[in-house]
Tab-separated table of N, CA and C in Angstrom:
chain	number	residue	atom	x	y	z
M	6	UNK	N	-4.291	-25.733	-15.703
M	6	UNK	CA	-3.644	-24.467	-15.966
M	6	UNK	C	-2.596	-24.225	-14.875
M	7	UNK	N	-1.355	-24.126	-15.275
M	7	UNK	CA	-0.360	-24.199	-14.422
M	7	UNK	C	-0.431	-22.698	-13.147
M	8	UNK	N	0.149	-22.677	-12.198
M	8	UNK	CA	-0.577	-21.623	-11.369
M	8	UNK	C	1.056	-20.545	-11.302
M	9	UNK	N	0.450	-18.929	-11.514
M	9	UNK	CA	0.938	-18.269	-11.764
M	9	UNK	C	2.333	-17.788	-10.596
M	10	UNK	N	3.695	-17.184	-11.300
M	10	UNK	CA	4.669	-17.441	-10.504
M	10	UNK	C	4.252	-16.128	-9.336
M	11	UNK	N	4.912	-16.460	-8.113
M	11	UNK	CA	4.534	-15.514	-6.687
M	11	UNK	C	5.688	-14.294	-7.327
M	12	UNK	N	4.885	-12.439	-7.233
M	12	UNK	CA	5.057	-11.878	-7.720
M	12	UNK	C	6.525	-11.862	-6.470
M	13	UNK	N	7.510	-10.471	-6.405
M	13	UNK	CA	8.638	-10.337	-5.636
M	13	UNK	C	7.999	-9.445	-4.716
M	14	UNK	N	6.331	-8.748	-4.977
M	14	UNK	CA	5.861	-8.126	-3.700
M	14	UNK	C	5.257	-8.946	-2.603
M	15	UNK	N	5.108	-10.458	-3.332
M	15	UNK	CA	4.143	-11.540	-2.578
M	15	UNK	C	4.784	-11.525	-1.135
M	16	UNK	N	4.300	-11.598	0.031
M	16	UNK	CA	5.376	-12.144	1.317
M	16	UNK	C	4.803	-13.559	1.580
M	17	UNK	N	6.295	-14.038	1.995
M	17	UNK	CA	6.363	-15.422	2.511
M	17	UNK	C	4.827	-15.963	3.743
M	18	UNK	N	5.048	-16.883	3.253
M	18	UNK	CA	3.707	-17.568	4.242
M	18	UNK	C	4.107	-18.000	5.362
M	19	UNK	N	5.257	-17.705	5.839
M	19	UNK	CA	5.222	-17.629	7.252
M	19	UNK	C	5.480	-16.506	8.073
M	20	UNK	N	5.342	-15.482	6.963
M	20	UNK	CA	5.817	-13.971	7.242
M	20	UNK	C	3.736	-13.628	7.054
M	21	UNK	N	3.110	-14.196	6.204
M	21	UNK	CA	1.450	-14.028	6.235
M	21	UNK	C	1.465	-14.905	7.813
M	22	UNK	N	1.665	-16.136	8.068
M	22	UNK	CA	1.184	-16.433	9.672
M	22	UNK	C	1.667	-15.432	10.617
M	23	UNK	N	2.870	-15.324	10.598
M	23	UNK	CA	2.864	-14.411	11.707
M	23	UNK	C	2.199	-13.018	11.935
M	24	UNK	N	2.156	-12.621	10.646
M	24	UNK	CA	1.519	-11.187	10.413
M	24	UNK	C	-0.454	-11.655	10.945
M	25	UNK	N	-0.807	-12.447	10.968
M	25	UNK	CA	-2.010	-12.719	11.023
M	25	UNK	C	-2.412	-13.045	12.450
M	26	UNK	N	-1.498	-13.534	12.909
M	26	UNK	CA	-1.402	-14.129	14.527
M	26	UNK	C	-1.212	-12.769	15.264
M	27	UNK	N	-0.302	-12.081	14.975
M	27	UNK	CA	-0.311	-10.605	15.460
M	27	UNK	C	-1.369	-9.578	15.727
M	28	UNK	N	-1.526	-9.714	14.165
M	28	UNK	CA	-2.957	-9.052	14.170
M	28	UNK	C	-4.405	-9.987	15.113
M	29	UNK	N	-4.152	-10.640	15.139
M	29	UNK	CA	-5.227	-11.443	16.451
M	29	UNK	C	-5.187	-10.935	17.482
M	30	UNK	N	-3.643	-10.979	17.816
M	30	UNK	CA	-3.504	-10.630	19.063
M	30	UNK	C	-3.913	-8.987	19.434
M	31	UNK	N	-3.568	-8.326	18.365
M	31	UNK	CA	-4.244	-7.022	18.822
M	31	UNK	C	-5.118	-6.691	18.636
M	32	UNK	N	-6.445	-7.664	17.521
M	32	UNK	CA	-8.288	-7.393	17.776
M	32	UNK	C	-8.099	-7.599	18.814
M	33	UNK	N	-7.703	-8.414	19.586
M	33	UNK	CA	-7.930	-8.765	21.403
M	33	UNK	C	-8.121	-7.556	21.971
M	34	UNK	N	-6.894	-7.518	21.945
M	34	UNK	CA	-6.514	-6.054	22.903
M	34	UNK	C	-7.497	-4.860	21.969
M	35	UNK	N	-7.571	-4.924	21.280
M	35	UNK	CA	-8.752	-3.500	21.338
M	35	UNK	C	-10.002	-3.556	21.473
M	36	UNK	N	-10.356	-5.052	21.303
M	36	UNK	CA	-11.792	-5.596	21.943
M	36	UNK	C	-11.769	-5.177	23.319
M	37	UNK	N	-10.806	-5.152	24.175
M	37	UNK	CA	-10.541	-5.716	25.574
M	37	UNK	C	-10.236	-4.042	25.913
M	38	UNK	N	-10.084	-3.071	25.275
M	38	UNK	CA	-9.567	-1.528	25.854
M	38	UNK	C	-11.060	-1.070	25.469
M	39	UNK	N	-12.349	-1.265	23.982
M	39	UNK	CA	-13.190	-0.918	24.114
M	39	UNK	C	-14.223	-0.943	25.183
M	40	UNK	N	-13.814	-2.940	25.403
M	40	UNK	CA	-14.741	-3.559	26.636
M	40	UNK	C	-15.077	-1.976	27.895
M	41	UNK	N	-13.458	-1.754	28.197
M	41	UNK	CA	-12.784	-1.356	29.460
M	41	UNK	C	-13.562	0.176	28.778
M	42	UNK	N	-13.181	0.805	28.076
M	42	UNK	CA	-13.352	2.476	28.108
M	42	UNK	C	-14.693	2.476	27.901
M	43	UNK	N	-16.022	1.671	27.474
M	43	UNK	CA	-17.474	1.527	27.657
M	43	UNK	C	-17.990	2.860	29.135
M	44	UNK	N	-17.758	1.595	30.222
M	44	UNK	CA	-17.842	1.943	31.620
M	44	UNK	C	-17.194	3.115	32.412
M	45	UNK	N	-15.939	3.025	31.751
M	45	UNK	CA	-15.112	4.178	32.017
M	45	UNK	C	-15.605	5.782	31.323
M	46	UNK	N	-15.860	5.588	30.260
M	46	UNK	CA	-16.044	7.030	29.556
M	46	UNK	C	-17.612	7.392	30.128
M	47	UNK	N	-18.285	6.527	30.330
M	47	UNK	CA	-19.786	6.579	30.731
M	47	UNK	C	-19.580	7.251	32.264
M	48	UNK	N	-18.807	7.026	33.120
M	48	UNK	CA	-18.696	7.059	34.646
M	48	UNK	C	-17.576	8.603	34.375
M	49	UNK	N	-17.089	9.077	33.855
M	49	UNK	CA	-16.304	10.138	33.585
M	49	UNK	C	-16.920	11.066	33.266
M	50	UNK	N	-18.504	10.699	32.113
M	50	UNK	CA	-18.867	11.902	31.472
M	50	UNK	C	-19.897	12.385	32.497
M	51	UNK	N	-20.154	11.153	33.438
M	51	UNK	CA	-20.917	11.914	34.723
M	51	UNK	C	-20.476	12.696	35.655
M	52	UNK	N	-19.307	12.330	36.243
M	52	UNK	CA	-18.785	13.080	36.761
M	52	UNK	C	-18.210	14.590	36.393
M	53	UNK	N	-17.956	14.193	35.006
M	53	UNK	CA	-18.024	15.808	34.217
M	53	UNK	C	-18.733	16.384	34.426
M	54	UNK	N	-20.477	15.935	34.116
M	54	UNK	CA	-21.429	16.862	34.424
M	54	UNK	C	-21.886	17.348	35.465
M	55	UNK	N	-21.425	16.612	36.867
M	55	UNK	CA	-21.675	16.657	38.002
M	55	UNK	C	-21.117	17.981	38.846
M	56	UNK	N	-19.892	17.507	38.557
M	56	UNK	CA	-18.880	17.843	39.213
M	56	UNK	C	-18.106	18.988	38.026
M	57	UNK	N	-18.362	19.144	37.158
M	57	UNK	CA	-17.781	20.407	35.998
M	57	UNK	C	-16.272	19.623	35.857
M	58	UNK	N	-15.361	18.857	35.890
M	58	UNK	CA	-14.724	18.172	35.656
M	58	UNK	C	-14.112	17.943	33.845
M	59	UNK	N	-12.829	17.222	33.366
M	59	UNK	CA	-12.669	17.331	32.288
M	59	UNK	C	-12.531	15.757	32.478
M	60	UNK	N	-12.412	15.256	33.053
M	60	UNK	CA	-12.131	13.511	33.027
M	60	UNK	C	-12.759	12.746	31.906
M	61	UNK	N	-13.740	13.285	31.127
M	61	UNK	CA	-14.272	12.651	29.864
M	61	UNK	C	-12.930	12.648	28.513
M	62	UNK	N	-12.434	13.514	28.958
M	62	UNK	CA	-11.594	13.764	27.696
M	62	UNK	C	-9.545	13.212	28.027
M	63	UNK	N	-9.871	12.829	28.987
M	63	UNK	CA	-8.633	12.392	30.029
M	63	UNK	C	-8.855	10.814	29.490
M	64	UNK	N	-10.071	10.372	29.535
M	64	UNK	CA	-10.420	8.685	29.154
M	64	UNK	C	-10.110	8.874	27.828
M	65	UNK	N	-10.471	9.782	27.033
M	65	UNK	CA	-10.405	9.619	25.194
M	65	UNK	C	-9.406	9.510	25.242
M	66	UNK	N	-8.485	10.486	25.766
M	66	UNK	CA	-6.719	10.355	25.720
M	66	UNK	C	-5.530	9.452	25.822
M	67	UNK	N	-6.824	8.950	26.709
M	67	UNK	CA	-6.511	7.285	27.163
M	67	UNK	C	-5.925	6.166	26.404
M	68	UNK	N	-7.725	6.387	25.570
M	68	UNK	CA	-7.937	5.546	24.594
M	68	UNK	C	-7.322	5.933	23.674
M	69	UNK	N	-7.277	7.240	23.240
M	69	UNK	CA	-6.312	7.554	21.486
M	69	UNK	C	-4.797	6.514	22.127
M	70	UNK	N	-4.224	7.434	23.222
M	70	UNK	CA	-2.571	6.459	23.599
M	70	UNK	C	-2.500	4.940	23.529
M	71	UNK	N	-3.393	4.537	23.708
M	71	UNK	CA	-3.478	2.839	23.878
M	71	UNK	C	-3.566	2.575	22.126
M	72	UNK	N	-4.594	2.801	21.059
M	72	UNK	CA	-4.642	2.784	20.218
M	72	UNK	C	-3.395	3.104	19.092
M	73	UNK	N	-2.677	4.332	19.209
M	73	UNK	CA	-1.203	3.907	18.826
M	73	UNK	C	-0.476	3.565	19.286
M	74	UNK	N	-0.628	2.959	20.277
M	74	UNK	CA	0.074	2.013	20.844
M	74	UNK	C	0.054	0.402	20.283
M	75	UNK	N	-0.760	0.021	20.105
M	75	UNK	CA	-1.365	-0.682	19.843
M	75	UNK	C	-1.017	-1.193	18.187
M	76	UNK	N	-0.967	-0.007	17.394
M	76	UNK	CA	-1.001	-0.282	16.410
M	76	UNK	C	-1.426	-1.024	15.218
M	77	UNK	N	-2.825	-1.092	15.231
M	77	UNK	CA	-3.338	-2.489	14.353
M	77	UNK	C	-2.931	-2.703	13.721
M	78	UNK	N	-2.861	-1.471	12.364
M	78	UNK	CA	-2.673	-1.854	11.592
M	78	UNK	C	-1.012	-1.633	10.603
M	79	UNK	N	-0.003	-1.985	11.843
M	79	UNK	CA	1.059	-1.711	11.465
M	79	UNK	C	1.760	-2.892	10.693
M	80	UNK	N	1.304	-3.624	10.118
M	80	UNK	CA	1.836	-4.752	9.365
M	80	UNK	C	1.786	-4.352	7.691
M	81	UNK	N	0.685	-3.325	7.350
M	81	UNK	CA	1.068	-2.477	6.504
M	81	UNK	C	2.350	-1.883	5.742
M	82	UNK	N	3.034	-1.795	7.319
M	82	UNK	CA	4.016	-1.292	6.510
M	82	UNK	C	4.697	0.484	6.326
M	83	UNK	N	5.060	1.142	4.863
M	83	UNK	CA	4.887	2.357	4.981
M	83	UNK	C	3.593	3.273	4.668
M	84	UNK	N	2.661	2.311	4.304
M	84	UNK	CA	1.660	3.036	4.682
M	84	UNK	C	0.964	3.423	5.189
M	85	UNK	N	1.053	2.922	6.364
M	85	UNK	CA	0.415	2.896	8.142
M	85	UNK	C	1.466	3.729	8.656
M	86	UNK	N	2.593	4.185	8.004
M	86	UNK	CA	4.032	4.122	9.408
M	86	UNK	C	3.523	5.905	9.910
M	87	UNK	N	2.979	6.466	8.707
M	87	UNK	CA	2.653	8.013	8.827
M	87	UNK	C	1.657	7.857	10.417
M	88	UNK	N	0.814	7.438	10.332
M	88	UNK	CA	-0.054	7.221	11.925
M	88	UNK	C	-0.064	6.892	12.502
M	89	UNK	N	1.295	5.837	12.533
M	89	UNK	CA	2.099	5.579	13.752
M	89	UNK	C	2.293	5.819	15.211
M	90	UNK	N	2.749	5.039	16.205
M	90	UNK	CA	2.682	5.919	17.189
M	90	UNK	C	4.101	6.657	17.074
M	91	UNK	N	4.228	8.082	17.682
M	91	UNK	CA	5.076	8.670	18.446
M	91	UNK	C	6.208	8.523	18.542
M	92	UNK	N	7.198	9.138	18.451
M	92	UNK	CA	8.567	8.813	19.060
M	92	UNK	C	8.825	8.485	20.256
M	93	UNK	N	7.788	9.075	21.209
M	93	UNK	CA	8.130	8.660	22.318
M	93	UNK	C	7.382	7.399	23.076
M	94	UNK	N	6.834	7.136	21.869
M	94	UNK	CA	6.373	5.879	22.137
M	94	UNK	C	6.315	4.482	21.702
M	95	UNK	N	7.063	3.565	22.131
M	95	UNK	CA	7.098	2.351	21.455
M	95	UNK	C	6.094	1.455	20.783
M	96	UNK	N	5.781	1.372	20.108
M	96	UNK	CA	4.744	0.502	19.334
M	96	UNK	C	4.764	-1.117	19.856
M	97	UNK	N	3.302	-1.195	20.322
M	97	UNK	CA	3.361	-3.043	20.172
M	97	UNK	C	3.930	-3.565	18.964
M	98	UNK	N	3.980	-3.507	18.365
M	98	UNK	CA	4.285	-3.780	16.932
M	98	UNK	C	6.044	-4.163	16.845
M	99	UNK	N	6.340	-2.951	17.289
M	99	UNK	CA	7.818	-3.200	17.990
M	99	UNK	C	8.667	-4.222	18.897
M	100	UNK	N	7.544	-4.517	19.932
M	100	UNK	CA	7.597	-5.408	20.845
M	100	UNK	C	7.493	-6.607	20.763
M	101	UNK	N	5.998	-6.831	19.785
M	101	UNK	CA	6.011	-8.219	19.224
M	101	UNK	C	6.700	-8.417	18.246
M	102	UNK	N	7.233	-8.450	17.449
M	102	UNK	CA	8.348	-8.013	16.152
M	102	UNK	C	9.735	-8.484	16.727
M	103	UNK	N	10.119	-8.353	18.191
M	103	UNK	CA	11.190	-8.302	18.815
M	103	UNK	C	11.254	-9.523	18.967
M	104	UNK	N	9.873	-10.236	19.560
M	104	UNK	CA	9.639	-11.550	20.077
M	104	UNK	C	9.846	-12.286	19.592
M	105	UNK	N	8.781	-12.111	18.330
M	105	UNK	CA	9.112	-13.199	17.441
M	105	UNK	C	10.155	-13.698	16.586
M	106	UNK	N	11.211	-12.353	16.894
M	106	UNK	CA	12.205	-12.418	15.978
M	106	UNK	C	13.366	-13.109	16.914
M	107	UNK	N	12.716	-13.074	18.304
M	107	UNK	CA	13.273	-14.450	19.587
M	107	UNK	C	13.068	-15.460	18.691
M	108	UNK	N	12.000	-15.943	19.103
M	108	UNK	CA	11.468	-17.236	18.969
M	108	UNK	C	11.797	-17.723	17.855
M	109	UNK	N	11.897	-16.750	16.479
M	109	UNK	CA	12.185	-17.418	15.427
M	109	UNK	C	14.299	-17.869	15.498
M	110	UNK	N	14.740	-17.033	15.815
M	110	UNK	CA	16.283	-17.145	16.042
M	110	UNK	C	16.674	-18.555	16.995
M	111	UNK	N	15.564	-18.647	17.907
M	111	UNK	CA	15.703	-19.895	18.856
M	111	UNK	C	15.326	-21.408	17.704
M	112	UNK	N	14.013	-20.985	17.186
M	112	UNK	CA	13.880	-22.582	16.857
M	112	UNK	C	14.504	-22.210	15.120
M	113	UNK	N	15.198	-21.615	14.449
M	113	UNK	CA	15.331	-21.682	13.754
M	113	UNK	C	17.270	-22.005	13.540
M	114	UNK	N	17.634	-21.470	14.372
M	114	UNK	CA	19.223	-21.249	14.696
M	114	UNK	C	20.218	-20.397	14.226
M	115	UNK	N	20.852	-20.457	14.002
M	115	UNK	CA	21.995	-19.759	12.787
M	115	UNK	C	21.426	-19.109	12.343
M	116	UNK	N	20.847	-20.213	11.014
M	116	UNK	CA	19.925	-19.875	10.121
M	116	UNK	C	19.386	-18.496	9.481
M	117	UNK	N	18.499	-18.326	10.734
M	117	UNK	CA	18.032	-16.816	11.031
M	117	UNK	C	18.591	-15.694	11.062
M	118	UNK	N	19.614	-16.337	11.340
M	118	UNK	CA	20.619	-14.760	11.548
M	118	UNK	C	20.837	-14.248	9.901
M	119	UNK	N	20.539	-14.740	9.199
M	119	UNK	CA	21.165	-14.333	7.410
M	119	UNK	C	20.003	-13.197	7.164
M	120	UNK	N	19.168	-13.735	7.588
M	120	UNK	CA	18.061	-12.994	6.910
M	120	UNK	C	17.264	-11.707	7.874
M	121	UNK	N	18.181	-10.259	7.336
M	121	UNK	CA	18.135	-8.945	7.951
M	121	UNK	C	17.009	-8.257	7.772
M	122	UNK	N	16.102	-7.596	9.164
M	122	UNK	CA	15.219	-6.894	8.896
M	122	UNK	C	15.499	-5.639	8.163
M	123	UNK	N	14.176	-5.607	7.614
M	123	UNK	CA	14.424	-4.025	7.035
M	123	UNK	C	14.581	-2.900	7.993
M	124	UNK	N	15.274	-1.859	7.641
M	124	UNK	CA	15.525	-0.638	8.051
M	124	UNK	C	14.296	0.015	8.974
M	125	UNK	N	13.360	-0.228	8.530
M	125	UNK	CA	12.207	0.417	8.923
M	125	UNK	C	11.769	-0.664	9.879
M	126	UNK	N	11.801	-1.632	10.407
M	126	UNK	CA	11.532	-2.116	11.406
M	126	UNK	C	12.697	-2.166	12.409
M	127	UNK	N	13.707	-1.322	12.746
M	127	UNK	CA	14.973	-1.615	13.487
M	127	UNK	C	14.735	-0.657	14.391
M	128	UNK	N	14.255	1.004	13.135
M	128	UNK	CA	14.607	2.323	13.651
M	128	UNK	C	13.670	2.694	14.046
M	129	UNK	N	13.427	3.370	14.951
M	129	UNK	CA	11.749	4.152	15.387
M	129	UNK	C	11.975	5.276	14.307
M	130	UNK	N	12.988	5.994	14.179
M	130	UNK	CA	13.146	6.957	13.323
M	130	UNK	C	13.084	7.061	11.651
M	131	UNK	N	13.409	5.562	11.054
M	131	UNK	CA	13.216	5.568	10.115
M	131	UNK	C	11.604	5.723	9.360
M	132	UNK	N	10.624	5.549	10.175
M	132	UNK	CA	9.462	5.936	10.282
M	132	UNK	C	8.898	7.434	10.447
M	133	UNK	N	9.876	7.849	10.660
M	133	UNK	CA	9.170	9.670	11.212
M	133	UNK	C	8.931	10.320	9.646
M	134	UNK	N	8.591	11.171	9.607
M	134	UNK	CA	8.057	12.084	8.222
M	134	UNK	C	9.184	12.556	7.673
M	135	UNK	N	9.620	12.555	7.382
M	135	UNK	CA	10.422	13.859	6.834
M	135	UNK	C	10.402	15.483	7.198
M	136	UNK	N	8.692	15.311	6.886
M	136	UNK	CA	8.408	16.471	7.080
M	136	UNK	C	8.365	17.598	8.238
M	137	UNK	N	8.342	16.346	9.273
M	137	UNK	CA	7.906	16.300	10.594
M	137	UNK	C	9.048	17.397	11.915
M	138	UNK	N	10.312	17.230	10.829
M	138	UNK	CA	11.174	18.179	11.339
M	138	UNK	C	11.862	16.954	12.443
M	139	UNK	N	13.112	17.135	13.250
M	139	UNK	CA	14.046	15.702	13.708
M	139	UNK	C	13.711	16.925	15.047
M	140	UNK	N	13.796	17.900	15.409
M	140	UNK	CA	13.529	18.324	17.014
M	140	UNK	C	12.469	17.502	17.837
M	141	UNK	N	12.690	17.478	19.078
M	141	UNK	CA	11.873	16.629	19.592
M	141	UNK	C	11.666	17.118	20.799
């Protein structure tokens, strides 16, 4: 049975590796910020109680910023872009996106240059809500 044609929503399989390698890289890193905020939120909420202190909620803050930062699950697309991080904050997602779009321009050459990201990966802004109002 002949195998069915790749729809025009399918993405390229080297656009699935990289998207997959990415996403590796940031289970890491949130394995590696849970590892870290364990000890930390535990040693904060004592001192909270100790000491009447707010430092328990200074670590969550921590952790929420690192987490959109982080962005897991921004390979999604526009349906992740709503929980995004921040304007004033750059997304890993951004960063690695940048890289690879090195690395691919290096071993690929010319080449690469034809083929333009979308809008929504260029602009931090093309991501904001609408709704959200443009003051900042």
């Amino acid at each position: 049975m002949p195998e069915p044609a790749a729809s025009p929503d399918t993405p390229s399989r080297s656009k699935i590796i990289r998207d997959a390698v990415i996403f590796q890289a940031k289970l890491w890193l949130e394995g590696f910020k849970d590892v870290l905020l364990v000890p930390l939120s535990f040693g904060a909420a004592v001192l909270d109680f100790v000491f009447g202190s707010s430092m328990l909620y200074a670590v969550m803050k921590l952790g929420d910023r690192f987490e959109q930062w982080v962005h897991l699950y921004g390979a999604l697309g526009g349906e992740a872009a709503n929980e995004g991080p921040g304007e004033d904050l750059r997304s890993l997602d951004h960063l690695l996106n940048e890289a690879a779009d090195g690395i691919e321009d290096q071993a690929l050459g010319p080449k690469a240059a034809t083929d333009p990201r979308p809008a929504s990966d260029d602009s931090p802004t093309a991501a904001r809500d609408p709704g959200s109002g443009s003051g900042g």
